[in-house]
Amino acid sequence: MNDRERYAVGQDLPDNVQTILRAALAYAEDAVVISDPEGKILGVNNQASLLVGHEVADVLGKTLNEETLQPLLDRVPNAADLMKWKRALLVEPGRVDRAEHTLENPHREYRRYSGPLHDVNGAIVGRLWSYRDITDERRQQTLSDRLYAISVFVDSDPRKVCSYIAEVVSRLYQCNCVLSVLQGSFLEYRAIAGDLSLLGPMVGSPVDQT
């Protein structure tokens, strides 16, 4: 991927500003958009263009409105709230905001940030919009929480322990889970979680009979 595909910067900007924006966009790991105070896109990197469903060059110069962001809005459960948030930030140019939201199809979770950009005299000349994909971070945290819950779960009935473990694993990986226990040479299904109509009859049955 060459530089033209990785990011784009408005050619009508001063040369020193273009240089700074190119460096910022080229090395940013997050999806980043830089706009003027009215919401016109001055710079964008590839991660952000993919997020809004456009090629890098096609996004440059457009305004952050429903038409430009429609591919993104189609994936947001609360699209109206997202646009309300963007409009509020453009009306309040000095406001800094951080929040998290979810996208679907496919499911991803993002931490978003937006804040004003100032010139050397302190005047607001633009706005930074960034989106960090925290899906894997959230998944890892959920895994740690679930593993800890399993480690501290105590019950005198081993069947309840097995059922709890199976349920936690099923929810974590969004799958059917079968937990079997070996007693001597006898391997028995002890707990299932997921599609009970499919797996229910297996509980308490020898493995070689199912």
XYZ file of N, CA and C in Angstrom:
630
model
N 0.849 -1.194 0.000
C 0.000 0.000 0.000
C 0.887 1.248 0.000
N 0.721 2.130 -1.012
C 1.530 3.333 -1.079
C 0.908 4.453 -0.249
N 1.634 5.596 -0.184
C 1.173 6.688 0.666
C -0.182 7.228 0.237
N -0.453 7.245 -1.083
C -1.728 7.768 -1.566
C -2.900 6.918 -1.094
N -2.630 5.632 -0.832
C -3.680 4.743 -0.366
C -3.801 4.746 1.153
N -2.736 5.159 1.858
C -2.721 5.107 3.314
C -3.364 6.328 3.946
N -3.243 7.487 3.285
C -3.804 8.710 3.854
C -3.935 9.753 2.748
N -4.705 10.815 3.040
C -4.855 11.918 2.093
C -4.938 13.216 2.877
N -4.342 14.269 2.311
C -4.321 15.585 2.943
C -4.699 16.626 1.899
N -5.502 17.611 2.299
C -5.933 18.656 1.378
C -4.763 19.430 0.795
N -4.733 19.558 -0.534
C -3.626 20.226 -1.200
C -3.676 21.747 -1.070
N -4.815 22.287 -0.644
C -4.934 23.743 -0.512
C -4.431 24.243 0.837
N -3.956 23.311 1.678
C -3.419 23.706 2.979
C -1.981 24.190 2.826
N -1.498 25.039 3.746
C -0.095 25.465 3.706
C 0.840 24.255 3.748
N 2.003 24.385 3.117
C 2.924 23.250 3.009
C 3.321 22.698 4.366
N 3.579 23.585 5.333
C 4.007 23.097 6.642
C 2.879 22.338 7.340
N 1.638 22.761 7.116
C 0.508 22.062 7.697
C 0.342 20.693 7.039
N 0.491 20.644 5.716
C 0.403 19.363 5.012
C 1.440 18.382 5.530
N 2.644 18.863 5.771
C 3.722 17.990 6.261
C 3.380 17.400 7.616
N 2.865 18.229 8.503
C 2.504 17.768 9.847
C 1.365 16.757 9.777
N 0.347 17.049 8.964
C -0.799 16.143 8.858
C -0.389 14.806 8.254
N 0.460 14.836 7.242
C 0.905 13.580 6.630
C 1.609 12.695 7.643
N 2.485 13.307 8.441
C 3.212 12.533 9.453
C 2.248 11.951 10.479
N 1.281 12.759 10.924
C 0.329 12.293 11.932
C -0.529 11.156 11.397
N -0.990 11.286 10.155
C -1.870 10.276 9.576
C -1.115 9.011 9.189
N 0.117 9.173 8.746
C 0.890 8.018 8.280
C 1.208 7.045 9.405
N 1.458 7.564 10.605
C 1.908 6.715 11.706
C 0.828 6.413 12.737
N -0.358 6.955 12.549
C -1.433 6.696 13.504
C -1.966 5.279 13.334
N -2.091 4.552 14.432
C -2.669 3.206 14.389
C -4.197 3.260 14.443
N -4.743 4.345 14.977
C -6.186 4.502 15.056
C -6.725 5.035 13.733
N -8.055 4.936 13.579
C -8.723 5.605 12.472
C -8.782 7.085 12.814
N -8.241 7.942 11.945
C -8.124 9.360 12.253
C -8.681 10.208 11.117
N -9.498 11.180 11.479
C -10.004 12.191 10.548
C -9.679 13.556 11.138
N -9.204 14.472 10.299
C -8.961 15.845 10.708
C -9.855 16.731 9.858
N -10.657 17.559 10.528
C -11.588 18.425 9.804
C -11.352 19.876 10.173
N -11.934 20.769 9.385
C -11.926 22.169 9.775
C -13.037 22.385 10.804
N -13.181 23.566 11.372
C -14.193 23.763 12.421
C -15.623 23.510 11.957
N -15.869 23.560 10.636
C -17.219 23.335 10.115
C -17.477 21.882 9.751
N -16.456 21.032 9.874
C -16.641 19.617 9.593
C -16.161 19.170 8.227
N -15.516 20.039 7.453
C -14.952 19.641 6.170
C -13.679 18.837 6.410
N -13.571 17.683 5.763
C -12.441 16.782 6.001
C -11.184 17.313 5.310
N -10.155 17.579 6.113
C -8.874 18.088 5.619
C -7.833 16.987 5.492
N -7.986 15.940 6.290
C -7.040 14.829 6.269
C -7.697 13.572 6.782
N -7.293 12.423 6.246
C -7.899 11.153 6.652
C -6.913 10.031 6.362
N -6.866 9.028 7.231
C -6.004 7.878 6.946
C -6.836 6.687 6.478
N -6.143 5.635 6.071
C -6.824 4.486 5.475
C -7.772 3.811 6.448
N -7.367 3.718 7.732
C -8.231 3.082 8.724
C -9.578 3.794 8.826
N -9.550 5.129 8.777
C -10.790 5.893 8.872
C -11.629 5.765 7.610
N -10.979 5.763 6.450
C -11.740 5.638 5.208
C -12.437 4.290 5.126
N -11.790 3.237 5.609
C -12.422 1.914 5.635
C -13.600 1.913 6.595
N -13.455 2.636 7.695
C -14.504 2.683 8.699
C -15.773 3.333 8.154
N -15.611 4.372 7.338
C -16.769 5.063 6.782
C -17.165 4.542 5.408
N -16.442 3.529 4.922
C -16.853 2.865 3.692
C -16.513 3.582 2.409
N -15.427 4.384 2.385
C -15.025 5.106 1.183
C -13.525 4.934 0.970
N -13.072 5.177 -0.261
C -11.644 5.241 -0.533
C -11.093 6.529 0.078
N -9.810 6.513 0.398
C -9.178 7.668 1.027
C -9.408 8.941 0.209
N -9.118 8.881 -1.082
C -9.224 10.065 -1.922
C -10.663 10.561 -2.048
N -11.624 9.650 -1.941
C -13.028 10.033 -2.093
C -13.568 10.755 -0.870
N -12.946 10.564 0.281
C -13.414 11.187 1.522
C -12.924 12.617 1.646
N -11.745 12.891 1.130
C -11.109 14.198 1.293
C -11.988 15.320 0.729
N -12.170 16.372 1.520
C -12.947 17.517 1.085
C -14.426 17.415 1.350
N -14.895 16.236 1.736
C -16.311 16.081 2.038
C -16.599 16.551 3.461
N -17.875 16.718 3.753
C -18.298 17.153 5.075
C -18.754 15.956 5.895
N -18.532 16.016 7.194
C -18.946 14.940 8.087
C -20.460 15.009 8.314
N -21.218 14.597 7.313
C -22.678 14.602 7.413
C -23.231 13.205 7.147
N -24.557 13.078 7.147
C -25.188 11.769 6.983
C -24.800 11.110 5.669
N -24.708 11.898 4.595
C -24.395 11.323 3.289
C -23.001 10.703 3.274
N -22.022 11.433 3.783
C -20.648 10.926 3.807
C -20.513 9.725 4.733
N -21.208 9.764 5.853
C -21.047 8.737 6.882
C -22.072 7.611 6.796
N -22.895 7.572 5.757
C -23.982 6.602 5.695
C -23.513 5.149 5.834
N -22.412 4.732 5.164
C -21.960 3.342 5.352
C -21.634 3.022 6.811
N -21.106 4.015 7.539
C -20.824 3.835 8.955
C -22.116 3.814 9.762
N -23.025 4.723 9.460
C -24.280 4.815 10.204
C -25.121 3.552 10.054
N -24.986 2.873 8.922
C -25.737 1.632 8.708
C -25.302 0.537 9.678
N -24.119 0.683 10.258
C -23.588 -0.323 11.181
C -23.769 0.062 12.642
N -24.268 1.274 12.900
C -24.393 1.773 14.270
C -25.820 1.577 14.761
N -26.024 0.859 15.866
C -27.380 0.657 16.393
C -28.096 1.963 16.729
N -27.345 2.964 17.198
C -27.924 4.258 17.585
C -27.362 5.362 16.698
N -27.630 5.264 15.393
C -27.065 6.199 14.420
C -27.472 7.640 14.707
N -28.717 7.856 15.119
C -29.185 9.210 15.400
C -28.381 9.849 16.533
N -28.052 9.054 17.547
C -27.261 9.573 18.670
C -25.846 9.936 18.226
N -25.290 9.128 17.315
C -23.940 9.401 16.829
C -23.899 10.720 16.065
N -24.881 10.959 15.208
C -24.914 12.213 14.461
C -25.189 13.403 15.385
N -26.005 13.197 16.399
C -26.261 14.257 17.375
C -24.971 14.630 18.083
N -24.160 13.621 18.417
C -22.862 13.847 19.056
C -21.942 14.646 18.149
N -21.876 14.308 16.877
C -21.001 15.022 15.944
C -21.451 16.465 15.766
N -22.756 16.678 15.623
C -23.253 18.043 15.451
C -22.970 18.893 16.689
N -23.117 18.296 17.867
C -22.873 19.031 19.114
C -21.416 19.479 19.200
N -20.491 18.637 18.757
C -19.079 18.991 18.818
C -18.737 20.105 17.834
N -19.402 20.116 16.683
C -19.148 21.181 15.716
C -19.731 22.506 16.184
N -20.815 22.443 16.942
C -21.424 23.661 17.490
C -20.593 24.205 18.651
N -19.945 23.281 19.394
C -19.094 23.664 20.523
C -17.644 23.355 20.172
N -16.983 24.193 19.409
C -15.654 23.880 18.873
C -14.585 23.604 19.925
N -14.758 24.112 21.129
C -13.745 23.892 22.159
C -13.941 22.637 22.974
N -14.990 21.904 22.719
C -15.342 20.736 23.539
C -14.470 19.522 23.214
N -14.070 18.815 24.257
C -13.346 17.544 24.130
C -14.289 16.433 24.586
N -14.304 15.333 23.846
C -15.254 14.275 24.177
C -14.630 12.902 23.955
N -14.914 11.997 24.884
C -14.498 10.595 24.773
C -15.704 9.721 25.068
N -15.851 8.652 24.305
C -16.973 7.737 24.517
C -16.650 6.426 23.811
N -17.526 5.458 23.984
C -17.368 4.162 23.320
C -18.667 3.804 22.619
N -18.544 3.116 21.484
C -19.745 2.651 20.806
C -19.457 1.366 20.046
N -20.533 0.723 19.622
C -20.448 -0.583 18.972
C -20.902 -0.486 17.523
N -20.217 -1.207 16.649
C -20.627 -1.359 15.260
C -21.017 -2.810 15.029
N -21.952 -3.040 14.144
C -22.377 -4.388 13.810
C -22.062 -4.697 12.350
N -22.141 -5.985 12.019
C -21.957 -6.458 10.621
C -20.644 -6.015 9.975
N -19.496 -6.417 10.506
C -19.326 -7.307 11.655
C -19.276 -6.535 12.975
N -19.394 -7.279 14.068
C -19.383 -6.669 15.390
C -17.976 -6.207 15.748
N -17.845 -4.924 16.022
C -16.597 -4.349 16.513
C -16.935 -3.292 17.556
N -16.027 -3.092 18.500
C -16.208 -2.086 19.538
C -15.116 -1.028 19.426
N -15.517 0.246 19.543
C -14.588 1.349 19.347
C -14.625 2.319 20.524
N -13.457 2.879 20.796
C -13.355 4.007 21.722
C -13.095 5.237 20.868
N -13.982 6.215 20.938
C -13.859 7.388 20.082
C -13.392 8.590 20.893
N -12.704 9.483 20.200
C -12.199 10.704 20.833
C -12.328 11.842 19.825
N -12.649 13.008 20.311
C -12.651 14.200 19.460
C -12.251 15.409 20.284
N -11.389 16.227 19.703
C -10.935 17.420 20.399
C -10.497 18.485 19.412
N -10.451 19.752 19.840
C -10.094 20.856 18.946
C -8.602 20.906 18.649
N -8.275 21.469 17.489
C -6.894 21.722 17.104
C -6.671 23.236 17.117
N -5.568 23.658 17.740
C -5.290 25.088 17.885
C -4.046 25.495 17.106
N -4.028 26.750 16.651
C -2.812 27.265 16.045
C -1.916 27.832 17.143
N -0.794 28.436 16.755
C 0.183 28.913 17.747
C -0.377 30.037 18.609
N -1.434 30.684 18.140
C -2.036 31.780 18.899
C -3.210 31.323 19.757
N -3.493 30.007 19.725
C -4.570 29.472 20.538
C -5.926 29.450 19.858
N -6.008 29.938 18.629
C -7.279 29.932 17.903
C -7.588 28.525 17.405
N -8.858 28.134 17.437
C -9.265 26.810 16.969
C -9.309 26.812 15.451
N -8.537 25.917 14.842
C -8.448 25.859 13.381
C -8.968 24.545 12.818
N -9.343 23.623 13.681
C -9.829 22.344 13.185
C -10.224 21.434 14.322
N -10.503 20.183 13.960
C -10.913 19.201 14.965
C -10.346 17.835 14.596
N -9.891 17.122 15.615
C -9.396 15.757 15.462
C -10.488 14.775 15.860
N -10.715 13.767 15.009
C -11.665 12.691 15.307
C -10.894 11.383 15.203
N -10.868 10.596 16.261
C -10.142 9.325 16.200
C -11.002 8.197 16.760
N -10.792 7.017 16.198
C -11.543 5.832 16.607
C -10.552 4.691 16.803
N -10.550 4.120 17.991
C -9.645 3.005 18.298
C -10.453 1.726 18.456
N -10.069 0.711 17.707
C -10.741 -0.582 17.792
C -10.309 -1.276 19.077
N -11.256 -1.479 20.001
C -10.945 -2.091 21.298
C -11.617 -3.469 21.426
N -12.012 -4.039 20.286
C -12.712 -5.329 20.317
C -11.870 -6.405 20.983
N -10.631 -6.548 20.557
C -9.759 -7.582 21.127
C -9.442 -7.289 22.589
N -9.282 -6.016 22.907
C -9.028 -5.626 24.295
C -10.201 -6.025 25.188
N -11.417 -5.753 24.707
C -12.606 -6.113 25.463
C -12.739 -7.631 25.596
N -12.448 -8.338 24.515
C -12.560 -9.798 24.535
C -11.578 -10.399 25.540
N -10.352 -9.844 25.572
C -9.354 -10.338 26.513
C -9.769 -10.058 27.949
N -10.361 -8.871 28.170
C -10.819 -8.544 29.512
C -11.962 -9.448 29.932
N -12.866 -9.724 29.001
C -13.976 -10.628 29.298
C -13.454 -12.018 29.621
N -12.469 -12.481 28.851
C -11.877 -13.795 29.112
C -11.265 -13.846 30.507
N -10.518 -12.803 30.863
C -9.895 -12.767 32.198
C -10.950 -12.782 33.292
N -12.024 -12.010 33.090
C -13.087 -11.961 34.095
C -13.769 -13.318 34.245
N -14.021 -13.979 33.119
C -14.710 -15.267 33.165
C -13.821 -16.354 33.791
N -12.543 -16.329 33.448
C -11.626 -17.315 34.028
C -11.509 -17.119 35.536
N -11.490 -15.859 35.958
C -11.443 -15.596 37.398
C -12.720 -16.087 38.069
N -13.876 -15.848 37.415
C -15.147 -16.304 37.981
C -15.162 -17.817 38.145
N -14.605 -18.534 37.162
C -14.529 -19.990 37.248
C -13.626 -20.408 38.407
N -12.489 -19.699 38.561
C -11.506 -20.096 39.569
C -12.032 -19.933 40.995
N -12.958 -19.006 41.207
C -13.449 -18.772 42.565
C -14.823 -19.391 42.807
N -15.380 -20.051 41.784
C -16.700 -20.661 41.953
C -16.573 -21.901 42.837
N -17.371 -21.952 43.891
C -17.307 -23.068 44.841
C -18.712 -23.630 45.043
N -18.840 -24.966 44.942
C -20.113 -25.618 45.220
C -19.820 -27.072 45.575
N -20.520 -27.590 46.551
C -20.288 -28.978 46.983
C -20.797 -29.984 45.956
N -21.673 -29.548 45.069
C -22.219 -30.436 44.040
C -21.376 -30.321 42.778
N -20.607 -31.344 42.417
C -19.744 -31.253 41.230
C -20.527 -31.036 39.940
N -21.792 -31.436 39.906
C -22.593 -31.225 38.702
C -22.825 -29.737 38.464
N -23.015 -28.992 39.543
C -23.207 -27.546 39.413
C -21.928 -26.865 38.944
N -20.790 -27.358 39.413
C -19.507 -26.799 38.979
C -19.322 -27.026 37.489
N -19.599 -28.242 37.039
C -19.467 -28.565 35.617
C -20.416 -27.722 34.771
N -21.652 -27.561 35.223
C -22.633 -26.777 34.487
C -22.216 -25.318 34.394
N -21.657 -24.803 35.482
C -21.227 -23.406 35.504
C -20.084 -23.182 34.517
N -19.113 -24.083 34.504
C -17.976 -23.956 33.584
C -18.455 -24.011 32.138
N -19.331 -24.953 31.833
C -19.846 -25.095 30.474
C -20.594 -23.833 30.041
N -21.376 -23.260 30.939
C -22.151 -22.062 30.612
C -21.242 -20.861 30.359
N -20.213 -20.717 31.178
C -19.280 -19.606 31.008
C -18.563 -19.710 29.662
N -18.087 -20.894 29.328
C -17.382 -21.094 28.059
C -18.307 -20.858 26.870
N -19.542 -21.333 26.969
C -20.510 -21.153 25.886
C -20.791 -19.679 25.622
N -20.978 -18.901 26.687
C -21.256 -17.473 26.521
C -20.052 -16.722 25.999
N -18.873 -17.097 26.479
C -17.664 -16.400 26.083
C -17.385 -16.570 24.599
N -17.489 -17.792 24.104
C -17.161 -18.071 22.703
C -18.393 -18.148 21.809
N -19.591 -17.917 22.393
C -20.841 -17.946 21.638
C -20.955 -19.235 20.818
N -20.872 -20.356 21.528
C -20.887 -21.655 20.872
C -21.568 -22.686 21.783
N -21.799 -23.871 21.240
C -22.238 -24.990 22.060
C -21.032 -25.546 22.810
N -21.227 -25.871 24.053
C -20.119 -26.388 24.860
C -20.533 -27.695 25.520
N -19.678 -28.688 25.434
C -19.897 -29.978 26.075
C -18.718 -30.249 27.002
N -19.016 -30.495 28.269
C -17.974 -30.794 29.248
C -18.103 -32.246 29.677
N -17.052 -33.004 29.492
C -17.072 -34.412 29.876
C -16.058 -34.669 30.981
N -16.321 -35.689 31.765
C -15.475 -36.035 32.905
C -15.079 -37.498 32.803
N -13.811 -37.774 33.032
C -13.310 -39.139 32.988
C -13.273 -39.708 34.396
N -13.991 -40.810 34.597
C -13.975 -41.525 35.868
C -13.482 -42.938 35.601
N -12.224 -43.154 35.937
C -11.634 -44.438 35.598
C -11.522 -44.548 34.092
N -12.110 -45.581 33.517
C -12.112 -45.759 32.065
C -13.436 -45.295 31.460
N -14.302 -44.668 32.276
C -15.638 -44.279 31.833
C -15.692 -42.764 31.617
N -15.842 -42.358 30.358
C -15.936 -40.948 30.023
C -17.405 -40.578 29.848
N -17.849 -39.622 30.658
C -19.270 -39.294 30.699
C -19.488 -37.800 30.443
N -20.514 -37.475 29.638
C -20.894 -36.081 29.480
C -21.566 -35.617 30.765
N -21.030 -34.573 31.347
C -21.558 -34.092 32.614
C -22.327 -32.780 32.500
N -21.979 -31.954 31.520
C -22.643 -30.656 31.392
C -22.614 -30.202 29.946
N -23.667 -29.513 29.560
C -23.732 -28.945 28.225
C -24.276 -27.526 28.340
N -23.959 -26.706 27.355
C -24.492 -25.344 27.292
C -24.598 -24.953 25.826
N -25.653 -24.270 25.489
C -25.869 -23.889 24.095
C -27.216 -24.388 23.620
N -27.210 -25.136 22.524
C -28.436 -25.669 21.942
C -28.871 -26.918 22.705
N -29.784 -26.737 23.667
C -30.188 -27.847 24.529
C -30.956 -28.913 23.758
N -31.676 -28.522 22.701
C -32.425 -29.508 21.928
C -31.491 -30.488 21.240
N -30.301 -30.003 20.906
C -29.321 -30.860 20.232
C -28.475 -31.643 21.222
N -28.080 -30.994 22.315
C -27.104 -31.583 23.220
C -27.705 -32.191 24.483
N -28.932 -31.800 24.813
C -29.541 -32.249 26.056
C -29.510 -33.740 26.297
N -29.887 -34.568 25.300
C -29.918 -36.017 25.509
C -28.562 -36.638 25.818
N -27.458 -35.890 25.575
C -26.125 -36.446 25.777
C -25.716 -36.478 27.236
N -26.326 -35.621 28.059
C -25.901 -35.520 29.460
C -26.113 -36.849 30.183
N -25.049 -37.300 30.843
C -25.119 -38.541 31.609
C -24.927 -39.789 30.781
N -24.667 -39.619 29.459
C -24.494 -40.780 28.601
C -23.015 -41.045 28.343
N -22.636 -42.318 28.195
C -21.244 -42.616 27.839
C -20.919 -42.042 26.474
N -19.703 -41.568 26.290
C -19.290 -40.957 25.028
C -19.437 -41.914 23.861
N -19.081 -43.196 24.066
C -19.101 -44.144 22.954
C -20.533 -44.516 22.544
N -21.529 -44.076 23.261
C -22.927 -44.379 22.898
C -23.619 -43.183 22.248
N -22.875 -42.055 22.065
C -23.488 -40.857 21.479
C -22.733 -40.435 20.251
